Amino acid sequence: MSVTFTVNGQSRTVDVPGDMPLLWVLRDVLDLKGTKFGCGISQCGACTVHLNGTPIRSCRRAVSTVANAEITTIEGLSPDGSHPLQVAWRDLDVAQCGYCQAGQLMSAAALLKRNPRPTEAEIDAAMSGNLCRCATYLRIRQAILTAAGIAATQAGGLKSGSQE
């Protein structure tokens, strides 16, 4: 089956079985290795990507269901690593093993897009579906709060007309 969709801003066409999970299309066909396989049953969040701006689990999403859709993977969050979440993740040394981090970042990015100034409770609720075996949950929460502050500062600077 031929399926065309947009991945990280580029139109892509793949010829794969329609029931092939999006995760494997991304990793094995399109060579985007940032999205990880965790549990395979949509429970851990390691495979989280954005489908038309909404976070989804790619391990159980058939590629046939994303025809003409826009997919964003961790590679598309920010090509140069300058997204406020990526900056906060690095500055706060969030990752230990790092395996779940792409999914964590993608869920956090969707949260901040919906709610640029979330409370700790809102962060905990939004991130509750992403599991971290290293238990870096407190650092993840702090990084999201930090990224929200960075984004607010950047937006404020742009609104006031400063050139940074």
mmCIF file with all atom_site columns, C-alpha atoms in Angstrom:
data_model
loop_
_atom_site.group_PDB
_atom_site.id
_atom_site.type_symbol
_atom_site.label_atom_id
_atom_site.label_alt_id
_atom_site.label_comp_id
_atom_site.label_asym_id
_atom_site.label_entity_id
_atom_site.label_seq_id
_atom_site.pdbx_PDB_ins_code
_atom_site.Cartn_x
_atom_site.Cartn_y
_atom_site.Cartn_z
_atom_site.occupancy
_atom_site.B_iso_or_equiv
_atom_site.pdbx_formal_charge
_atom_site.auth_seq_id
_atom_site.auth_comp_id
_atom_site.auth_asym_id
_atom_site.auth_atom_id
_atom_site.pdbx_PDB_model_num
ATOM 1   C CA . MET A 1 1   ? 0.000  0.000  0.000  1.00 0.00 ? 1   MET A CA 1
ATOM 2   C CA . SER A 1 2   ? 1.293  3.444  -0.905 1.00 0.00 ? 2   SER A CA 1
ATOM 3   C CA . VAL A 1 3   ? 0.771  6.050  1.833  1.00 0.00 ? 3   VAL A CA 1
ATOM 4   C CA . THR A 1 4   ? 1.726  9.723  1.596  1.00 0.00 ? 4   THR A CA 1
ATOM 5   C CA . PHE A 1 5   ? 2.023  11.942 4.664  1.00 0.00 ? 5   PHE A CA 1
ATOM 6   C CA . THR A 1 6   ? 4.176  14.790 5.921  1.00 0.00 ? 6   THR A CA 1
ATOM 7   C CA . VAL A 1 7   ? 6.976  14.011 8.370  1.00 0.00 ? 7   VAL A CA 1
ATOM 8   C CA . ASN A 1 8   ? 8.809  16.893 10.025 1.00 0.00 ? 8   ASN A CA 1
ATOM 9   C CA . GLY A 1 9   ? 7.702  19.242 7.254  1.00 0.00 ? 9   GLY A CA 1
ATOM 10  C CA . GLN A 1 10  ? 8.611  16.964 4.317  1.00 0.00 ? 10  GLN A CA 1
ATOM 11  C CA . SER A 1 11  ? 6.124  15.059 2.192  1.00 0.00 ? 11  SER A CA 1
ATOM 12  C CA . ARG A 1 12  ? 6.968  11.367 2.269  1.00 0.00 ? 12  ARG A CA 1
ATOM 13  C CA . THR A 1 13  ? 5.463  8.410  0.415  1.00 0.00 ? 13  THR A CA 1
ATOM 14  C CA . VAL A 1 14  ? 6.054  4.882  1.629  1.00 0.00 ? 14  VAL A CA 1
ATOM 15  C CA . ASP A 1 15  ? 5.033  1.581  0.083  1.00 0.00 ? 15  ASP A CA 1
ATOM 16  C CA . VAL A 1 16  ? 4.383  -0.720 3.043  1.00 0.00 ? 16  VAL A CA 1
ATOM 17  C CA . PRO A 1 17  ? 1.562  -2.913 4.353  1.00 0.00 ? 17  PRO A CA 1
ATOM 18  C CA . GLY A 1 18  ? -1.276 -0.652 5.527  1.00 0.00 ? 18  GLY A CA 1
ATOM 19  C CA . ASP A 1 19  ? -1.346 -2.256 8.959  1.00 0.00 ? 19  ASP A CA 1
ATOM 20  C CA . MET A 1 20  ? 2.373  -1.654 9.575  1.00 0.00 ? 20  MET A CA 1
ATOM 21  C CA . PRO A 1 21  ? 2.746  0.408  12.758 1.00 0.00 ? 21  PRO A CA 1
ATOM 22  C CA . LEU A 1 22  ? 3.767  4.017  12.164 1.00 0.00 ? 22  LEU A CA 1
ATOM 23  C CA . LEU A 1 23  ? 6.667  3.499  14.593 1.00 0.00 ? 23  LEU A CA 1
ATOM 24  C CA . TRP A 1 24  ? 8.313  0.950  12.305 1.00 0.00 ? 24  TRP A CA 1
ATOM 25  C CA . VAL A 1 25  ? 7.702  3.075  9.227  1.00 0.00 ? 25  VAL A CA 1
ATOM 26  C CA . LEU A 1 26  ? 9.434  5.986  10.948 1.00 0.00 ? 26  LEU A CA 1
ATOM 27  C CA . ARG A 1 27  ? 12.354 3.940  12.281 1.00 0.00 ? 27  ARG A CA 1
ATOM 28  C CA . ASP A 1 28  ? 12.918 1.276  9.647  1.00 0.00 ? 28  ASP A CA 1
ATOM 29  C CA . VAL A 1 29  ? 11.640 2.804  6.417  1.00 0.00 ? 29  VAL A CA 1
ATOM 30  C CA . LEU A 1 30  ? 12.327 6.526  6.939  1.00 0.00 ? 30  LEU A CA 1
ATOM 31  C CA . ASP A 1 31  ? 15.393 5.991  9.183  1.00 0.00 ? 31  ASP A CA 1
ATOM 32  C CA . LEU A 1 32  ? 14.147 8.344  11.925 1.00 0.00 ? 32  LEU A CA 1
ATOM 33  C CA . LYS A 1 33  ? 15.551 6.511  14.943 1.00 0.00 ? 33  LYS A CA 1
ATOM 34  C CA . GLY A 1 34  ? 14.641 9.051  17.638 1.00 0.00 ? 34  GLY A CA 1
ATOM 35  C CA . THR A 1 35  ? 11.193 7.597  18.286 1.00 0.00 ? 35  THR A CA 1
ATOM 36  C CA . LYS A 1 36  ? 11.642 4.518  20.465 1.00 0.00 ? 36  LYS A CA 1
ATOM 37  C CA . PHE A 1 37  ? 9.899  1.180  20.859 1.00 0.00 ? 37  PHE A CA 1
ATOM 38  C CA . GLY A 1 38  ? 9.027  0.635  24.493 1.00 0.00 ? 38  GLY A CA 1
ATOM 39  C CA . CYS A 1 39  ? 6.128  -1.649 25.276 1.00 0.00 ? 39  CYS A CA 1
ATOM 40  C CA . GLY A 1 40  ? 4.372  -2.162 21.941 1.00 0.00 ? 40  GLY A CA 1
ATOM 41  C CA . ILE A 1 41  ? 0.927  -1.765 23.517 1.00 0.00 ? 41  ILE A CA 1
ATOM 42  C CA . SER A 1 42  ? 0.583  2.038  23.731 1.00 0.00 ? 42  SER A CA 1
ATOM 43  C CA . GLN A 1 43  ? 1.150  2.126  27.473 1.00 0.00 ? 43  GLN A CA 1
ATOM 44  C CA . CYS A 1 44  ? 4.641  3.561  28.087 1.00 0.00 ? 44  CYS A CA 1
ATOM 45  C CA . GLY A 1 45  ? 4.791  6.601  25.787 1.00 0.00 ? 45  GLY A CA 1
ATOM 46  C CA . ALA A 1 46  ? 8.320  6.020  24.434 1.00 0.00 ? 46  ALA A CA 1
ATOM 47  C CA . CYS A 1 47  ? 6.916  6.012  20.889 1.00 0.00 ? 47  CYS A CA 1
ATOM 48  C CA . THR A 1 48  ? 5.024  9.310  21.196 1.00 0.00 ? 48  THR A CA 1
ATOM 49  C CA . VAL A 1 49  ? 4.902  11.499 18.092 1.00 0.00 ? 49  VAL A CA 1
ATOM 50  C CA . HIS A 1 50  ? 2.539  14.284 17.058 1.00 0.00 ? 50  HIS A CA 1
ATOM 51  C CA . LEU A 1 51  ? -0.240 13.564 14.576 1.00 0.00 ? 51  LEU A CA 1
ATOM 52  C CA . ASN A 1 52  ? -1.581 16.888 13.306 1.00 0.00 ? 52  ASN A CA 1
ATOM 53  C CA . GLY A 1 53  ? -0.254 18.453 16.520 1.00 0.00 ? 53  GLY A CA 1
ATOM 54  C CA . THR A 1 54  ? -1.742 15.883 18.908 1.00 0.00 ? 54  THR A CA 1
ATOM 55  C CA . PRO A 1 55  ? 0.477  13.424 20.766 1.00 0.00 ? 55  PRO A CA 1
ATOM 56  C CA . ILE A 1 56  ? -0.189 9.792  19.827 1.00 0.00 ? 56  ILE A CA 1
ATOM 57  C CA . ARG A 1 57  ? 1.457  6.438  20.411 1.00 0.00 ? 57  ARG A CA 1
ATOM 58  C CA . SER A 1 58  ? 3.024  5.338  17.136 1.00 0.00 ? 58  SER A CA 1
ATOM 59  C CA . CYS A 1 59  ? 3.595  1.689  18.104 1.00 0.00 ? 59  CYS A CA 1
ATOM 60  C CA . ARG A 1 60  ? -0.049 0.737  17.541 1.00 0.00 ? 60  ARG A CA 1
ATOM 61  C CA . ARG A 1 61  ? -1.077 3.325  14.936 1.00 0.00 ? 61  ARG A CA 1
ATOM 62  C CA . ALA A 1 62  ? -1.411 1.722  11.505 1.00 0.00 ? 62  ALA A CA 1
ATOM 63  C CA . VAL A 1 63  ? 0.352  3.751  8.831  1.00 0.00 ? 63  VAL A CA 1
ATOM 64  C CA . SER A 1 64  ? -2.811 3.618  6.685  1.00 0.00 ? 64  SER A CA 1
ATOM 65  C CA . THR A 1 65  ? -4.515 5.880  9.244  1.00 0.00 ? 65  THR A CA 1
ATOM 66  C CA . VAL A 1 66  ? -2.025 8.721  8.766  1.00 0.00 ? 66  VAL A CA 1
ATOM 67  C CA . ALA A 1 67  ? -2.473 9.275  5.028  1.00 0.00 ? 67  ALA A CA 1
ATOM 68  C CA . ASN A 1 68  ? -2.318 13.008 4.248  1.00 0.00 ? 68  ASN A CA 1
ATOM 69  C CA . ALA A 1 69  ? -1.588 13.794 7.903  1.00 0.00 ? 69  ALA A CA 1
ATOM 70  C CA . GLU A 1 70  ? 1.258  15.758 9.442  1.00 0.00 ? 70  GLU A CA 1
ATOM 71  C CA . ILE A 1 71  ? 3.602  13.803 11.712 1.00 0.00 ? 71  ILE A CA 1
ATOM 72  C CA . THR A 1 72  ? 6.229  15.412 13.923 1.00 0.00 ? 72  THR A CA 1
ATOM 73  C CA . THR A 1 73  ? 8.902  13.251 15.519 1.00 0.00 ? 73  THR A CA 1
ATOM 74  C CA . ILE A 1 74  ? 11.570 14.217 18.026 1.00 0.00 ? 74  ILE A CA 1
ATOM 75  C CA . GLU A 1 75  ? 13.846 14.989 15.072 1.00 0.00 ? 75  GLU A CA 1
ATOM 76  C CA . GLY A 1 76  ? 11.317 17.601 13.927 1.00 0.00 ? 76  GLY A CA 1
ATOM 77  C CA . LEU A 1 77  ? 10.841 19.271 17.313 1.00 0.00 ? 77  LEU A CA 1
ATOM 78  C CA . SER A 1 78  ? 13.875 21.448 16.639 1.00 0.00 ? 78  SER A CA 1
ATOM 79  C CA . PRO A 1 79  ? 16.564 20.476 14.151 1.00 0.00 ? 79  PRO A CA 1
ATOM 80  C CA . ASP A 1 80  ? 19.267 22.364 16.060 1.00 0.00 ? 80  ASP A CA 1
ATOM 81  C CA . GLY A 1 81  ? 18.167 21.398 19.577 1.00 0.00 ? 81  GLY A CA 1
ATOM 82  C CA . SER A 1 82  ? 17.094 24.924 20.478 1.00 0.00 ? 82  SER A CA 1
ATOM 83  C CA . HIS A 1 83  ? 13.506 24.165 21.484 1.00 0.00 ? 83  HIS A CA 1
ATOM 84  C CA . PRO A 1 84  ? 13.003 25.416 25.067 1.00 0.00 ? 84  PRO A CA 1
ATOM 85  C CA . LEU A 1 85  ? 12.272 21.870 26.224 1.00 0.00 ? 85  LEU A CA 1
ATOM 86  C CA . GLN A 1 86  ? 15.479 20.528 24.710 1.00 0.00 ? 86  GLN A CA 1
ATOM 87  C CA . VAL A 1 87  ? 17.437 23.354 26.328 1.00 0.00 ? 87  VAL A CA 1
ATOM 88  C CA . ALA A 1 88  ? 15.840 22.721 29.731 1.00 0.00 ? 88  ALA A CA 1
ATOM 89  C CA . TRP A 1 89  ? 16.344 18.950 29.404 1.00 0.00 ? 89  TRP A CA 1
ATOM 90  C CA . ARG A 1 90  ? 20.074 19.493 28.820 1.00 0.00 ? 90  ARG A CA 1
ATOM 91  C CA . ASP A 1 91  ? 20.502 22.215 31.428 1.00 0.00 ? 91  ASP A CA 1
ATOM 92  C CA . LEU A 1 92  ? 18.806 20.138 34.131 1.00 0.00 ? 92  LEU A CA 1
ATOM 93  C CA . ASP A 1 93  ? 20.411 16.812 33.130 1.00 0.00 ? 93  ASP A CA 1
ATOM 94  C CA . VAL A 1 94  ? 16.983 15.196 32.941 1.00 0.00 ? 94  VAL A CA 1
ATOM 95  C CA . ALA A 1 95  ? 17.933 12.034 31.077 1.00 0.00 ? 95  ALA A CA 1
ATOM 96  C CA . GLN A 1 96  ? 19.618 9.102  32.732 1.00 0.00 ? 96  GLN A CA 1
ATOM 97  C CA . CYS A 1 97  ? 19.349 6.196  30.311 1.00 0.00 ? 97  CYS A CA 1
ATOM 98  C CA . GLY A 1 98  ? 17.464 8.491  27.928 1.00 0.00 ? 98  GLY A CA 1
ATOM 99  C CA . TYR A 1 99  ? 15.315 5.793  26.368 1.00 0.00 ? 99  TYR A CA 1
ATOM 100 C CA . CYS A 1 100 ? 11.937 7.357  27.190 1.00 0.00 ? 100 CYS A CA 1
ATOM 101 C CA . GLN A 1 101 ? 13.057 10.932 26.654 1.00 0.00 ? 101 GLN A CA 1
ATOM 102 C CA . ALA A 1 102 ? 11.901 11.408 23.049 1.00 0.00 ? 102 ALA A CA 1
ATOM 103 C CA . GLY A 1 103 ? 8.382  10.418 24.059 1.00 0.00 ? 103 GLY A CA 1
ATOM 104 C CA . GLN A 1 104 ? 8.579  12.563 27.187 1.00 0.00 ? 104 GLN A CA 1
ATOM 105 C CA . LEU A 1 105 ? 9.701  15.574 25.150 1.00 0.00 ? 105 LEU A CA 1
ATOM 106 C CA . MET A 1 106 ? 6.968  15.099 22.559 1.00 0.00 ? 106 MET A CA 1
ATOM 107 C CA . SER A 1 107 ? 4.258  14.854 25.233 1.00 0.00 ? 107 SER A CA 1
ATOM 108 C CA . ALA A 1 108 ? 5.699  17.892 27.014 1.00 0.00 ? 108 ALA A CA 1
ATOM 109 C CA . ALA A 1 109 ? 5.807  19.874 23.745 1.00 0.00 ? 109 ALA A CA 1
ATOM 110 C CA . ALA A 1 110 ? 2.125  19.134 23.140 1.00 0.00 ? 110 ALA A CA 1
ATOM 111 C CA . LEU A 1 111 ? 1.323  20.235 26.703 1.00 0.00 ? 111 LEU A CA 1
ATOM 112 C CA . LEU A 1 112 ? 3.179  23.539 26.346 1.00 0.00 ? 112 LEU A CA 1
ATOM 113 C CA . LYS A 1 113 ? 1.513  24.207 23.016 1.00 0.00 ? 113 LYS A CA 1
ATOM 114 C CA . ARG A 1 114 ? -1.923 23.716 24.640 1.00 0.00 ? 114 ARG A CA 1
ATOM 115 C CA . ASN A 1 115 ? -1.001 25.402 27.901 1.00 0.00 ? 115 ASN A CA 1
ATOM 116 C CA . PRO A 1 116 ? 2.126  27.598 27.855 1.00 0.00 ? 116 PRO A CA 1
ATOM 117 C CA . ARG A 1 117 ? 2.147  28.104 31.653 1.00 0.00 ? 117 ARG A CA 1
ATOM 118 C CA . PRO A 1 118 ? 1.058  24.795 33.228 1.00 0.00 ? 118 PRO A CA 1
ATOM 119 C CA . THR A 1 119 ? 0.947  24.182 36.960 1.00 0.00 ? 119 THR A CA 1
ATOM 120 C CA . GLU A 1 120 ? 2.783  21.243 38.495 1.00 0.00 ? 120 GLU A CA 1
ATOM 121 C CA . ALA A 1 121 ? -0.540 19.382 38.771 1.00 0.00 ? 121 ALA A CA 1
ATOM 122 C CA . GLU A 1 122 ? -1.299 20.022 35.095 1.00 0.00 ? 122 GLU A CA 1
ATOM 123 C CA . ILE A 1 123 ? 2.169  18.775 34.149 1.00 0.00 ? 123 ILE A CA 1
ATOM 124 C CA . ASP A 1 124 ? 1.733  15.647 36.239 1.00 0.00 ? 124 ASP A CA 1
ATOM 125 C CA . ALA A 1 125 ? -1.655 14.947 34.630 1.00 0.00 ? 125 ALA A CA 1
ATOM 126 C CA . ALA A 1 126 ? -0.399 15.542 31.085 1.00 0.00 ? 126 ALA A CA 1
ATOM 127 C CA . MET A 1 127 ? 2.723  13.437 31.566 1.00 0.00 ? 127 MET A CA 1
ATOM 128 C CA . SER A 1 128 ? 1.116  10.578 33.518 1.00 0.00 ? 128 SER A CA 1
ATOM 129 C CA . GLY A 1 129 ? 0.996  8.350  30.433 1.00 0.00 ? 129 GLY A CA 1
ATOM 130 C CA . ASN A 1 130 ? 4.764  8.500  29.889 1.00 0.00 ? 130 ASN A CA 1
ATOM 131 C CA . LEU A 1 131 ? 6.776  6.035  31.929 1.00 0.00 ? 131 LEU A CA 1
ATOM 132 C CA . CYS A 1 132 ? 10.402 6.493  32.940 1.00 0.00 ? 132 CYS A CA 1
ATOM 133 C CA . ARG A 1 133 ? 12.198 3.451  34.342 1.00 0.00 ? 133 ARG A CA 1
ATOM 134 C CA . CYS A 1 134 ? 14.896 5.731  35.781 1.00 0.00 ? 134 CYS A CA 1
ATOM 135 C CA . ALA A 1 135 ? 12.202 7.693  37.657 1.00 0.00 ? 135 ALA A CA 1
ATOM 136 C CA . THR A 1 136 ? 13.376 11.154 36.607 1.00 0.00 ? 136 THR A CA 1
ATOM 137 C CA . TYR A 1 137 ? 9.844  12.491 37.028 1.00 0.00 ? 137 TYR A CA 1
ATOM 138 C CA . LEU A 1 138 ? 10.832 15.384 39.309 1.00 0.00 ? 138 LEU A CA 1
ATOM 139 C CA . ARG A 1 139 ? 13.490 16.555 36.850 1.00 0.00 ? 139 ARG A CA 1
ATOM 140 C CA . ILE A 1 140 ? 11.039 16.140 33.959 1.00 0.00 ? 140 ILE A CA 1
ATOM 141 C CA . ARG A 1 141 ? 8.504  18.333 35.768 1.00 0.00 ? 141 ARG A CA 1
ATOM 142 C CA . GLN A 1 142 ? 11.167 20.933 36.566 1.00 0.00 ? 142 GLN A CA 1
ATOM 143 C CA . ALA A 1 143 ? 12.387 20.939 32.963 1.00 0.00 ? 143 ALA A CA 1
ATOM 144 C CA . ILE A 1 144 ? 8.852  21.561 31.702 1.00 0.00 ? 144 ILE A CA 1
ATOM 145 C CA . LEU A 1 145 ? 8.435  24.448 34.152 1.00 0.00 ? 145 LEU A CA 1
ATOM 146 C CA . THR A 1 146 ? 11.836 25.802 33.090 1.00 0.00 ? 146 THR A CA 1
ATOM 147 C CA . ALA A 1 147 ? 10.964 25.468 29.395 1.00 0.00 ? 147 ALA A CA 1
ATOM 148 C CA . ALA A 1 148 ? 7.691  27.302 29.968 1.00 0.00 ? 148 ALA A CA 1
ATOM 149 C CA . GLY A 1 149 ? 9.696  30.138 31.506 1.00 0.00 ? 149 GLY A CA 1
ATOM 150 C CA . ILE A 1 150 ? 12.189 30.154 28.637 1.00 0.00 ? 150 ILE A CA 1
ATOM 151 C CA . ALA A 1 151 ? 9.377  30.211 26.079 1.00 0.00 ? 151 ALA A CA 1
ATOM 152 C CA . ALA A 1 152 ? 7.594  33.018 27.939 1.00 0.00 ? 152 ALA A CA 1
ATOM 153 C CA . THR A 1 153 ? 10.806 35.047 28.072 1.00 0.00 ? 153 THR A CA 1
ATOM 154 C CA . GLN A 1 154 ? 11.437 34.498 24.353 1.00 0.00 ? 154 GLN A CA 1
ATOM 155 C CA . ALA A 1 155 ? 7.845  35.433 23.499 1.00 0.00 ? 155 ALA A CA 1
ATOM 156 C CA . GLY A 1 156 ? 8.051  38.505 25.729 1.00 0.00 ? 156 GLY A CA 1
ATOM 157 C CA . GLY A 1 157 ? 11.289 39.585 24.096 1.00 0.00 ? 157 GLY A CA 1
ATOM 158 C CA . LEU A 1 158 ? 9.796  39.199 20.655 1.00 0.00 ? 158 LEU A CA 1
ATOM 159 C CA . LYS A 1 159 ? 6.661  41.085 21.626 1.00 0.00 ? 159 LYS A CA 1
ATOM 160 C CA . SER A 1 160 ? 8.654  43.986 22.985 1.00 0.00 ? 160 SER A CA 1
ATOM 161 C CA . GLY A 1 161 ? 10.568 44.218 19.754 1.00 0.00 ? 161 GLY A CA 1
ATOM 162 C CA . SER A 1 162 ? 13.966 43.073 20.978 1.00 0.00 ? 162 SER A CA 1
ATOM 163 C CA . GLN A 1 163 ? 16.221 41.264 18.540 1.00 0.00 ? 163 GLN A CA 1
ATOM 164 C CA . GLU A 1 164 ? 18.029 38.351 20.220 1.00 0.00 ? 164 GLU A CA 1
#
